[in-house]
């Protein structure tokens, strides 16, 4: 164990030292260059740094790879070149040999695999950064899936995170105050620790299962407690098709799926005050009756009543186009810096006209929105270039970080589903209803 920790540390420390050298060389080389050359050089450095971080983390299982994946989802925290390189880590990780998986199961469940299961598929059907999932059958005949955490992942978690943070800091990637860095990395650390604790995930599955029990067409697997521990999670097998298969179905089925994904996220936020914050397409499966199966309840964020009411107010002001109230909401959300610098109303109006289109909210967009042909993400990139001069007045917010990740993830799920739908009645339902 100490040997593998030492190896990990050396690998990460080597990456950090190499990045430090590149950053120093870059700033010295362009000391007397003009602004444009300096910006170009910085962009090239960031690209280089991003690739190096992604390659180093990609070779290493566990928390450090998960950090890279989480980082890739917070695109507003990292320069685009770094975020793009880190996105490669979202792809499936290569599986761990079955002998190590079997040893982990037997260590955790204190019995041979042959006694615990009447059948156990040695090849996983899914492998991720911190564990992999195998299909199996219990002695009772019940078909299950078994999520097995890789050995020692949890022990390396904090040191991995420290090294990645140091590398990003030295590269000049973390362009934010120390306090904000602390908040963001606390959020990332918390979400990592939560995902590594399968007892907590089992609890989440029960809570969300009870919350969605009456929602026809939202299916959440049930926990098999006898075969679950902190590092092993056994669930009832609930299978469906991937998002790319669902994208080939008729639009009326896609509409049912889209409505359920919307209710899945908005219902949890506004009624349960806790939310499934990992809308990666691999965490959902779909059936031809429009049912949605949700997996992976490790990344859950809870919100206070005052936070949820603030989110609701912000959404109501956005829909009304009340930019004065909206700016105050952004300050309360820690997104807009609380200073005297004036930002014209048109700046907010332009962003609203882009961001509210997918919700079919008049006057921004009326009638069904065609997600498959959405240009919103392209418009955002174009507008970001135009809006650069005001970006210094905004900062990533620890309060909204997981929410941003969830909303943008669900937007991409609907884009890839290719659904044509008017979501405004659903928006109306949630924003006009009184709190529970």
PDB file of N, CA, C and O in Angstrom, residues 29 50 80 142 182 230 241 261 272 285 297 328 330 336 348 414 428:
ATOM      1  N   UNK A  29      10.179  33.974 -21.138  1.00  0.00           N
ATOM      2  CA  UNK A  29      10.350  34.100 -22.587  1.00  0.00           C
ATOM      3  C   UNK A  29       9.535  35.276 -23.147  1.00  0.00           C
ATOM      4  O   UNK A  29       9.936  35.951 -24.083  1.00  0.00           O
ATOM      5  N   UNK A  50      -2.908  21.269 -20.028  1.00  0.00           N
ATOM      6  CA  UNK A  50      -4.134  20.467 -20.019  1.00  0.00           C
ATOM      7  C   UNK A  50      -3.875  19.049 -20.481  1.00  0.00           C
ATOM      8  O   UNK A  50      -4.305  18.078 -19.844  1.00  0.00           O
ATOM      9  N   UNK A  80     -10.458  27.217 -20.992  1.00  0.00           N
ATOM     10  CA  UNK A  80     -11.064  26.261 -21.936  1.00  0.00           C
ATOM     11  C   UNK A  80     -10.092  25.201 -22.433  1.00  0.00           C
ATOM     12  O   UNK A  80     -10.467  24.048 -22.616  1.00  0.00           O
ATOM     13  N   UNK A 142     -32.599 -13.745  -7.770  1.00  0.00           N
ATOM     14  CA  UNK A 142     -32.739 -12.304  -8.065  1.00  0.00           C
ATOM     15  C   UNK A 142     -31.535 -11.812  -8.886  1.00  0.00           C
ATOM     16  O   UNK A 142     -30.380 -12.020  -8.510  1.00  0.00           O
ATOM     17  N   UNK A 182     -10.596  27.742  -1.912  1.00  0.00           N
ATOM     18  CA  UNK A 182     -10.922  26.886  -0.756  1.00  0.00           C
ATOM     19  C   UNK A 182     -12.341  26.341  -0.884  1.00  0.00           C
ATOM     20  O   UNK A 182     -12.588  25.159  -0.687  1.00  0.00           O
ATOM     21  N   UNK A 230     -19.377  -0.410   2.717  1.00  0.00           N
ATOM     22  CA  UNK A 230     -18.866   0.908   2.329  1.00  0.00           C
ATOM     23  C   UNK A 230     -18.229   0.877   0.925  1.00  0.00           C
ATOM     24  O   UNK A 230     -18.192   1.880   0.230  1.00  0.00           O
ATOM     25  N   UNK A 241     -32.105   1.048 -22.494  1.00  0.00           N
ATOM     26  CA  UNK A 241     -31.238   1.377 -23.635  1.00  0.00           C
ATOM     27  C   UNK A 241     -30.432   2.650 -23.337  1.00  0.00           C
ATOM     28  O   UNK A 241     -30.792   3.450 -22.485  1.00  0.00           O
ATOM     29  N   UNK A 261     -36.927  13.532 -17.304  1.00  0.00           N
ATOM     30  CA  UNK A 261     -35.608  14.068 -16.914  1.00  0.00           C
ATOM     31  C   UNK A 261     -35.767  15.439 -16.252  1.00  0.00           C
ATOM     32  O   UNK A 261     -35.078  15.755 -15.280  1.00  0.00           O
ATOM     33  N   UNK A 272     -37.534  18.244  -2.796  1.00  0.00           N
ATOM     34  CA  UNK A 272     -36.763  17.404  -1.861  1.00  0.00           C
ATOM     35  C   UNK A 272     -35.603  18.175  -1.236  1.00  0.00           C
ATOM     36  O   UNK A 272     -35.103  17.807  -0.173  1.00  0.00           O
ATOM     37  N   UNK A 285     -30.727   5.193 -18.173  1.00  0.00           N
ATOM     38  CA  UNK A 285     -31.074   4.250 -19.248  1.00  0.00           C
ATOM     39  C   UNK A 285     -32.553   4.475 -19.547  1.00  0.00           C
ATOM     40  O   UNK A 285     -33.282   5.042 -18.724  1.00  0.00           O
ATOM     41  N   UNK A 297     -26.024   7.256  -7.380  1.00  0.00           N
ATOM     42  CA  UNK A 297     -26.490   8.280  -6.452  1.00  0.00           C
ATOM     43  C   UNK A 297     -25.396   8.648  -5.449  1.00  0.00           C
ATOM     44  O   UNK A 297     -25.664   8.935  -4.291  1.00  0.00           O
ATOM     45  N   UNK A 328     -29.096  41.687  -8.437  1.00  0.00           N
ATOM     46  CA  UNK A 328     -29.063  41.507  -6.973  1.00  0.00           C
ATOM     47  C   UNK A 328     -29.037  40.020  -6.606  1.00  0.00           C
ATOM     48  O   UNK A 328     -28.339  39.615  -5.679  1.00  0.00           O
ATOM     49  N   UNK A 330     -27.752  37.642  -8.439  1.00  0.00           N
ATOM     50  CA  UNK A 330     -26.418  37.133  -8.781  1.00  0.00           C
ATOM     51  C   UNK A 330     -25.404  37.488  -7.691  1.00  0.00           C
ATOM     52  O   UNK A 330     -24.485  36.715  -7.412  1.00  0.00           O
ATOM     53  N   UNK A 336     -21.955  37.322  -9.072  1.00  0.00           N
ATOM     54  CA  UNK A 336     -21.573  38.695  -9.437  1.00  0.00           C
ATOM     55  C   UNK A 336     -20.822  39.292  -8.253  1.00  0.00           C
ATOM     56  O   UNK A 336     -21.300  39.250  -7.119  1.00  0.00           O
ATOM     57  N   UNK A 348     -27.148  41.646 -19.635  1.00  0.00           N
ATOM     58  CA  UNK A 348     -27.987  40.592 -19.059  1.00  0.00           C
ATOM     59  C   UNK A 348     -29.090  40.168 -20.026  1.00  0.00           C
ATOM     60  O   UNK A 348     -29.399  38.975 -20.147  1.00  0.00           O
ATOM     61  N   UNK A 414     -30.725  16.359 -23.500  1.00  0.00           N
ATOM     62  CA  UNK A 414     -31.864  16.630 -24.396  1.00  0.00           C
ATOM     63  C   UNK A 414     -31.387  16.918 -25.821  1.00  0.00           C
ATOM     64  O   UNK A 414     -32.044  16.542 -26.791  1.00  0.00           O
ATOM     65  N   UNK A 428     -43.346  26.545 -15.604  1.00  0.00           N
ATOM     66  CA  UNK A 428     -44.436  27.254 -14.940  1.00  0.00           C
ATOM     67  C   UNK A 428     -44.901  26.516 -13.677  1.00  0.00           C
ATOM     68  O   UNK A 428     -45.081  27.112 -12.624  1.00  0.00           O
TER      69      UNK A 428
END
